[in-house]
Structure formats: structure tokens, C-alpha cells
PDB file of C-alpha atoms in Angstrom:
ATOM      1  CA  MET A   1      12.130 -48.691  -0.859  1.00 68.00           C
ATOM      2  CA  ALA A   2      12.072 -49.097  -4.637  1.00 90.00           C
ATOM      3  CA  ASN A   3      13.482 -51.993  -6.613  1.00 94.00           C
ATOM      4  CA  ILE A   4      15.973 -52.084  -9.475  1.00 94.00           C
ATOM      5  CA  ILE A   5      17.345 -54.754 -11.780  1.00 92.00           C
ATOM      6  CA  VAL A   6      20.930 -55.852 -11.228  1.00 93.00           C
ATOM      7  CA  LYS A   7      22.759 -57.847 -13.888  1.00 94.00           C
ATOM      8  CA  PRO A   8      26.470 -58.493 -13.378  1.00 93.00           C
ATOM      9  CA  LEU A   9      28.515 -58.505 -16.591  1.00 88.00           C
ATOM     10  CA  ASN A  10      27.579 -61.745 -18.372  1.00 81.00           C
ATOM     11  CA  GLY A  11      25.598 -62.808 -15.288  1.00 88.00           C
ATOM     12  CA  GLU A  12      21.943 -63.416 -14.546  1.00 91.00           C
ATOM     13  CA  ALA A  13      19.574 -60.516 -13.948  1.00 92.00           C
ATOM     14  CA  ALA A  14      17.610 -60.202 -10.714  1.00 93.00           C
ATOM     15  CA  ILE A  15      15.287 -57.721  -9.041  1.00 95.00           C
ATOM     16  CA  VAL A  16      16.765 -56.290  -5.829  1.00 96.00           C
ATOM     17  CA  ALA A  17      15.964 -53.529  -3.370  1.00 95.00           C
ATOM     18  CA  ASP A  18      17.532 -50.195  -4.268  1.00 95.00           C
ATOM     19  CA  GLU A  19      19.488 -49.001  -1.240  1.00 95.00           C
ATOM     20  CA  PHE A  20      20.646 -45.741  -2.818  1.00 95.00           C
ATOM     21  CA  VAL A  21      19.021 -42.315  -2.567  1.00 93.00           C
ATOM     22  CA  ILE A  22      19.797 -39.767  -5.275  1.00 93.00           C
ATOM     23  CA  VAL A  23      20.936 -36.389  -3.970  1.00 92.00           C
ATOM     24  CA  GLU A  24      19.510 -34.012  -6.575  1.00 83.00           C
ATOM     25  CA  VAL A  25      21.362 -30.985  -7.922  1.00 73.00           C
ATOM     26  CA  GLY A  26      20.480 -28.592 -10.697  1.00 52.00           C
ATOM     27  CA  THR A  27      20.952 -29.177 -14.404  1.00 49.00           C
ATOM     28  CA  ALA A  28      21.177 -26.716 -17.249  1.00 49.00           C
ATOM     29  CA  GLU A  29      17.441 -27.191 -17.799  1.00 49.00           C
ATOM     30  CA  SER A  30      16.358 -26.884 -14.143  1.00 47.00           C
ATOM     31  CA  PRO A  31      18.971 -25.367 -11.834  1.00 48.00           C
ATOM     32  CA  VAL A  32      18.661 -25.689  -8.075  1.00 48.00           C
ATOM     33  CA  ALA A  33      19.736 -22.571  -6.194  1.00 41.00           C
ATOM     34  CA  ALA A  34      20.969 -24.233  -2.984  1.00 47.00           C
ATOM     35  CA  PRO A  35      24.051 -26.473  -2.967  1.00 56.00           C
ATOM     36  CA  ALA A  36      23.424 -30.172  -2.453  1.00 67.00           C
ATOM     37  CA  VAL A  37      23.511 -31.423   1.127  1.00 81.00           C
ATOM     38  CA  VAL A  38      24.894 -34.946   1.324  1.00 88.00           C
ATOM     39  CA  PRO A  39      23.245 -37.036   4.053  1.00 88.00           C
ATOM     40  CA  THR A  40      25.753 -38.504   6.492  1.00 88.00           C
ATOM     41  CA  GLU A  41      23.827 -41.790   6.824  1.00 89.00           C
ATOM     42  CA  GLY A  42      22.716 -44.326   4.235  1.00 93.00           C
ATOM     43  CA  LYS A  43      23.800 -45.004   0.687  1.00 96.00           C
ATOM     44  CA  VAL A  44      23.675 -42.018  -1.657  1.00 96.00           C
ATOM     45  CA  LEU A  45      24.296 -41.089  -5.280  1.00 96.00           C
ATOM     46  CA  VAL A  46      25.730 -37.589  -5.652  1.00 96.00           C
ATOM     47  CA  HIS A  47      26.200 -35.543  -8.786  1.00 95.00           C
ATOM     48  CA  LEU A  48      29.651 -35.287 -10.337  1.00 96.00           C
ATOM     49  CA  SER A  49      29.918 -31.618  -9.264  1.00 94.00           C
ATOM     50  CA  VAL A  50      29.287 -32.556  -5.613  1.00 94.00           C
ATOM     51  CA  TRP A  51      31.899 -35.317  -5.837  1.00 96.00           C
ATOM     52  CA  GLU A  52      34.475 -32.985  -7.385  1.00 95.00           C
ATOM     53  CA  ALA A  53      33.879 -30.286  -4.750  1.00 92.00           C
ATOM     54  CA  ASN A  54      33.956 -32.696  -1.771  1.00 93.00           C
ATOM     55  CA  LYS A  55      36.090 -35.617  -2.941  1.00 95.00           C
ATOM     56  CA  ALA A  56      38.402 -35.627   0.080  1.00 94.00           C
ATOM     57  CA  GLU A  57      35.483 -35.852   2.530  1.00 94.00           C
ATOM     58  CA  LEU A  58      33.483 -38.366   0.448  1.00 96.00           C
ATOM     59  CA  ALA A  59      36.222 -40.752  -0.704  1.00 96.00           C
ATOM     60  CA  ALA A  60      36.014 -43.119   2.292  1.00 96.00           C
ATOM     61  CA  ARG A  61      32.251 -43.560   1.826  1.00 96.00           C
ATOM     62  CA  ALA A  62      32.760 -44.176  -1.892  1.00 96.00           C
ATOM     63  CA  GLN A  63      35.462 -46.755  -1.208  1.00 95.00           C
ATOM     64  CA  ALA A  64      33.116 -48.519   1.225  1.00 96.00           C
ATOM     65  CA  GLY A  65      30.384 -48.654  -1.433  1.00 96.00           C
ATOM     66  CA  ASP A  66      28.078 -46.264   0.421  1.00 97.00           C
ATOM     67  CA  LEU A  67      28.415 -43.397  -2.055  1.00 97.00           C
ATOM     68  CA  GLY A  68      28.265 -43.338  -5.842  1.00 97.00           C
ATOM     69  CA  VAL A  69      28.496 -40.590  -8.440  1.00 97.00           C
ATOM     70  CA  TYR A  70      25.977 -39.808 -11.157  1.00 97.00           C
ATOM     71  CA  LEU A  71      26.359 -37.893 -14.372  1.00 96.00           C
ATOM     72  CA  ASN A  72      23.828 -35.931 -16.393  1.00 95.00           C
ATOM     73  CA  PRO A  73      24.058 -35.883 -20.220  1.00 93.00           C
ATOM     74  CA  GLU A  74      26.110 -32.668 -20.239  1.00 93.00           C
ATOM     75  CA  ASP A  75      28.736 -34.172 -17.880  1.00 95.00           C
ATOM     76  CA  ASN A  76      31.950 -35.739 -19.134  1.00 95.00           C
ATOM     77  CA  PRO A  77      32.753 -39.208 -17.732  1.00 96.00           C
ATOM     78  CA  GLU A  78      36.443 -38.584 -18.445  1.00 96.00           C
ATOM     79  CA  GLN A  79      36.438 -36.451 -15.295  1.00 96.00           C
ATOM     80  CA  LEU A  80      36.194 -39.693 -13.309  1.00 97.00           C
ATOM     81  CA  GLN A  81      39.215 -41.407 -14.859  1.00 95.00           C
ATOM     82  CA  GLY A  82      41.313 -40.815 -11.751  1.00 95.00           C
ATOM     83  CA  ASP A  83      38.544 -42.073  -9.461  1.00 97.00           C
ATOM     84  CA  VAL A  84      37.738 -45.485 -10.960  1.00 96.00           C
ATOM     85  CA  ASN A  85      39.703 -47.278  -8.234  1.00 95.00           C
ATOM     86  CA  VAL A  86      37.794 -45.456  -5.484  1.00 97.00           C
ATOM     87  CA  LEU A  87      34.219 -45.517  -6.785  1.00 98.00           C
ATOM     88  CA  LYS A  88      32.118 -48.669  -6.628  1.00 97.00           C
ATOM     89  CA  LEU A  89      29.073 -47.180  -8.419  1.00 98.00           C
ATOM     90  CA  ILE A  90      28.826 -44.684 -11.272  1.00 98.00           C
ATOM     91  CA  ALA A  91      25.370 -43.834 -12.608  1.00 98.00           C
ATOM     92  CA  PHE A  92      24.095 -42.088 -15.705  1.00 96.00           C
ATOM     93  CA  ASN A  93      20.903 -40.050 -15.676  1.00 95.00           C
ATOM     94  CA  PHE A  94      18.627 -40.367 -18.703  1.00 93.00           C
ATOM     95  CA  PRO A  95      16.345 -37.322 -18.236  1.00 89.00           C
ATOM     96  CA  VAL A  96      14.585 -38.262 -21.485  1.00 85.00           C
ATOM     97  CA  PHE A  97      14.681 -41.427 -23.568  1.00 75.00           C
ATOM     98  CA  LYS A  98      16.567 -39.839 -26.485  1.00 76.00           C
ATOM     99  CA  TYR A  99      19.832 -39.126 -24.652  1.00 82.00           C
ATOM    100  CA  GLY A 100      22.489 -41.630 -25.664  1.00 81.00           C
ATOM    101  CA  GLN A 101      25.731 -40.182 -24.317  1.00 88.00           C
ATOM    102  CA  ALA A 102      25.648 -42.621 -21.414  1.00 93.00           C
ATOM    103  CA  TYR A 103      26.181 -45.612 -23.707  1.00 89.00           C
ATOM    104  CA  SER A 104      29.523 -44.204 -24.836  1.00 93.00           C
ATOM    105  CA  GLY A 105      30.318 -43.096 -21.300  1.00 95.00           C
ATOM    106  CA  ALA A 106      29.897 -46.616 -19.941  1.00 96.00           C
ATOM    107  CA  VAL A 107      32.075 -48.124 -22.661  1.00 95.00           C
ATOM    108  CA  LEU A 108      34.722 -45.479 -21.982  1.00 95.00           C
ATOM    109  CA  LEU A 109      34.711 -46.227 -18.245  1.00 97.00           C
ATOM    110  CA  ARG A 110      34.964 -50.000 -18.809  1.00 95.00           C
ATOM    111  CA  THR A 111      37.428 -50.192 -21.688  1.00 94.00           C
ATOM    112  CA  ARG A 112      39.698 -47.153 -21.423  1.00 95.00           C
ATOM    113  CA  TYR A 113      39.724 -46.549 -17.667  1.00 96.00           C
ATOM    114  CA  GLY A 114      39.262 -50.113 -16.419  1.00 95.00           C
ATOM    115  CA  PHE A 115      36.290 -49.394 -14.155  1.00 97.00           C
ATOM    116  CA  THR A 116      35.156 -52.666 -12.557  1.00 96.00           C
ATOM    117  CA  GLY A 117      32.375 -51.390 -10.294  1.00 97.00           C
ATOM    118  CA  ASP A 118      28.690 -51.082 -11.070  1.00 97.00           C
ATOM    119  CA  ILE A 119      27.303 -48.737 -13.714  1.00 98.00           C
ATOM    120  CA  ARG A 120      23.668 -47.741 -13.307  1.00 98.00           C
ATOM    121  CA  ALA A 121      21.120 -46.306 -15.741  1.00 95.00           C
ATOM    122  CA  PHE A 122      18.288 -44.297 -14.189  1.00 95.00           C
ATOM    123  CA  GLY A 123      15.639 -41.812 -15.272  1.00 92.00           C
ATOM    124  CA  ASP A 124      13.687 -42.312 -18.487  1.00 89.00           C
ATOM    125  CA  VAL A 125      15.027 -45.844 -18.994  1.00 88.00           C
ATOM    126  CA  TRP A 126      12.890 -48.381 -20.850  1.00 82.00           C
ATOM    127  CA  ARG A 127      12.991 -52.141 -21.268  1.00 82.00           C
ATOM    128  CA  ASP A 128      13.944 -51.726 -24.939  1.00 83.00           C
ATOM    129  CA  GLN A 129      17.298 -50.256 -23.901  1.00 88.00           C
ATOM    130  CA  PHE A 130      18.375 -52.945 -21.437  1.00 88.00           C
ATOM    131  CA  PHE A 131      20.105 -55.384 -23.803  1.00 87.00           C
ATOM    132  CA  LEU A 132      22.301 -52.687 -25.376  1.00 88.00           C
ATOM    133  CA  LEU A 133      22.921 -50.984 -22.030  1.00 92.00           C
ATOM    134  CA  ALA A 134      24.209 -54.307 -20.686  1.00 91.00           C
ATOM    135  CA  ARG A 135      26.413 -54.764 -23.766  1.00 88.00           C
ATOM    136  CA  CYS A 136      27.922 -51.325 -23.067  1.00 91.00           C
ATOM    137  CA  GLY A 137      28.816 -52.305 -19.505  1.00 94.00           C
ATOM    138  CA  PHE A 138      25.804 -51.264 -17.420  1.00 95.00           C
ATOM    139  CA  THR A 139      25.047 -53.574 -14.484  1.00 96.00           C
ATOM    140  CA  GLN A 140      22.156 -51.784 -12.747  1.00 96.00           C
ATOM    141  CA  PHE A 141      18.889 -50.686 -14.300  1.00 94.00           C
ATOM    142  CA  ASP A 142      16.387 -48.381 -12.645  1.00 94.00           C
ATOM    143  CA  ILE A 143      13.460 -48.645 -15.054  1.00 87.00           C
ATOM    144  CA  LYS A 144      11.090 -45.760 -15.662  1.00 80.00           C
ATOM    145  CA  GLU A 145       8.400 -45.504 -13.003  1.00 81.00           C
ATOM    146  CA  GLY A 146       5.208 -47.329 -13.890  1.00 81.00           C
ATOM    147  CA  LYS A 147       6.915 -50.007 -15.996  1.00 81.00           C
ATOM    148  CA  SER A 148       7.056 -53.677 -15.058  1.00 84.00           C
ATOM    149  CA  LEU A 149      10.325 -54.909 -13.569  1.00 88.00           C
ATOM    150  CA  GLU A 150       9.310 -58.521 -14.177  1.00 88.00           C
ATOM    151  CA  ASP A 151       8.752 -57.842 -17.882  1.00 87.00           C
ATOM    152  CA  ALA A 152      12.017 -55.900 -18.085  1.00 86.00           C
ATOM    153  CA  LEU A 153      13.949 -58.955 -16.877  1.00 85.00           C
ATOM    154  CA  ASN A 154      13.068 -60.611 -20.204  1.00 83.00           C
ATOM    155  CA  ALA A 155      14.865 -57.873 -22.161  1.00 82.00           C
ATOM    156  CA  PHE A 156      18.238 -59.516 -21.549  1.00 77.00           C
ATOM    157  CA  SER A 157      17.184 -62.587 -23.522  1.00 77.00           C
ATOM    158  CA  ASP A 158      15.702 -60.704 -26.494  1.00 70.00           C
ATOM    159  CA  PHE A 159      18.886 -61.484 -28.438  1.00 69.00           C
ATOM    160  CA  THR A 160      20.977 -64.589 -27.902  1.00 65.00           C
ATOM    161  CA  ILE A 161      24.175 -63.970 -29.871  1.00 63.00           C
ATOM    162  CA  PRO A 162      25.797 -60.547 -30.295  1.00 56.00           C
ATOM    163  CA  TYR A 163      27.266 -59.603 -33.653  1.00 54.00           C
ATOM    164  CA  GLN A 164      29.689 -56.968 -32.374  1.00 58.00           C
ATOM    165  CA  THR A 165      32.251 -56.638 -29.609  1.00 56.00           C
ATOM    166  CA  SER A 166      31.417 -54.521 -26.598  1.00 60.00           C
ATOM    167  CA  ALA A 167      32.289 -53.777 -23.006  1.00 59.00           C
ATOM    168  CA  ASP A 168      30.479 -56.777 -21.510  1.00 62.00           C
ATOM    169  CA  GLY A 169      33.206 -59.177 -22.622  1.00 56.00           C
ATOM    170  CA  SER A 170      31.014 -61.661 -24.486  1.00 61.00           C
ATOM    171  CA  LEU A 171      32.382 -62.887 -27.804  1.00 55.00           C
ATOM    172  CA  PRO A 172      30.596 -61.808 -30.977  1.00 60.00           C
ATOM    173  CA  VAL A 173      29.512 -64.498 -33.440  1.00 56.00           C
ATOM    174  CA  PHE A 174      32.507 -64.059 -35.794  1.00 59.00           C
ATOM    175  CA  ASN A 175      34.967 -64.601 -32.916  1.00 57.00           C
ATOM    176  CA  ARG A 176      33.056 -67.660 -31.734  1.00 53.00           C
ATOM    177  CA  ARG A 177      33.269 -69.168 -35.201  1.00 58.00           C
ATOM    178  CA  ALA A 178      36.991 -68.378 -35.480  1.00 62.00           C
ATOM    179  CA  SER A 179      37.802 -69.888 -32.071  1.00 66.00           C
ATOM    180  CA  ALA A 180      35.765 -73.002 -32.931  1.00 68.00           C
ATOM    181  CA  GLY A 181      37.699 -73.421 -36.193  1.00 66.00           C
ATOM    182  CA  THR A 182      34.652 -73.199 -38.436  1.00 56.00           C
ATOM    183  CA  SER A 183      34.117 -70.963 -41.411  1.00 52.00           C
ATOM    184  CA  ALA A 184      31.217 -68.586 -41.860  1.00 48.00           C
TER     185      ALA A 184
END
């Protein structure tokens, strides 16, 4: 079983065992001919298309926290707006480092749709991304294979005071000054 980093919003990061298995489906770049078969046992992450096609059968597992949904860069997180009260885990696949749609997707889920569950980043995810991913509302980080989880834990302390608002709820420096009654 692999490990991931879990960091609750404004909480402390820790390395934990990853209990979820990703049920792969095709993408525009590499389609899979056969439909995805969802295992009946264990915790699984299924693609958005599998969730949409089988929502009625999968909803109880999702509500129990045994099933999450993942999105690829071409998927629209707005499709999950009606499911945020059912899902406990939504994940974003980063097939390559350069894809950034997931940052906006996480903020959208947190701020517009009120999603309170876990949001996971997986795929080509590097330590350098962790601080901003956390600011956007991500709480689980599956770092790229071959990279050090222990080193990645330090990424959350690379910056101590944010200068902008975000989905993690921490106050930016200008709001801290205003609430303390001091001038800049």
C-alpha cells in the first residue's frame, strides 16, 4: 500500500496510508476500449464518467466514504455541484505537471458549491505545488512516484503568511493588519 500526505484545511500535514485504488478509464490522449469495472470491495476512486453513469448504484458507497470521484483536465468540476453533499472525496488528475485547471476546480468546489470533503491531487504532482494546492483547498497529496514524502511535508512551511485570500480560509496579511487595528 502506498502513502500520501494528508493536510486538513489549516491543519498539520501527515503521511498516511493510501486506502484508495484508482479505477482507470480512458482519456482523450489514451482511450481504454472496455468500460471501467468498479470493484465491489475496498475504497476506490472512479472517473467522473463512471460516477455519472452509475450514480444511483454508487451513491451509498460514496456517502460512506468508500468511493470518490476523480477528474481529468478535460473534465468540468461543475458537473459535481449537485453531488457535493454525497461525495467525501473528489480528486484531480495531473497527467503532466503543466496542467493547472485543478487549482480553479478546487476553489470552485470549496467556495461556490460548499464542498467540505477531501480534495486530492494525484499524478505528476511535485513538492513545489503543495503550498498553493493547499491554499486552493486541496487536503490530500499523492506526490509523483520516486519523490520523497518526508521532504514534501516541508513544502507547507515554505511560506508563512499568505498575501491573498483563498479557499483554505486563512487570512491574508492585509486582513490580519486590519483586524489588529494597525496600518500597513
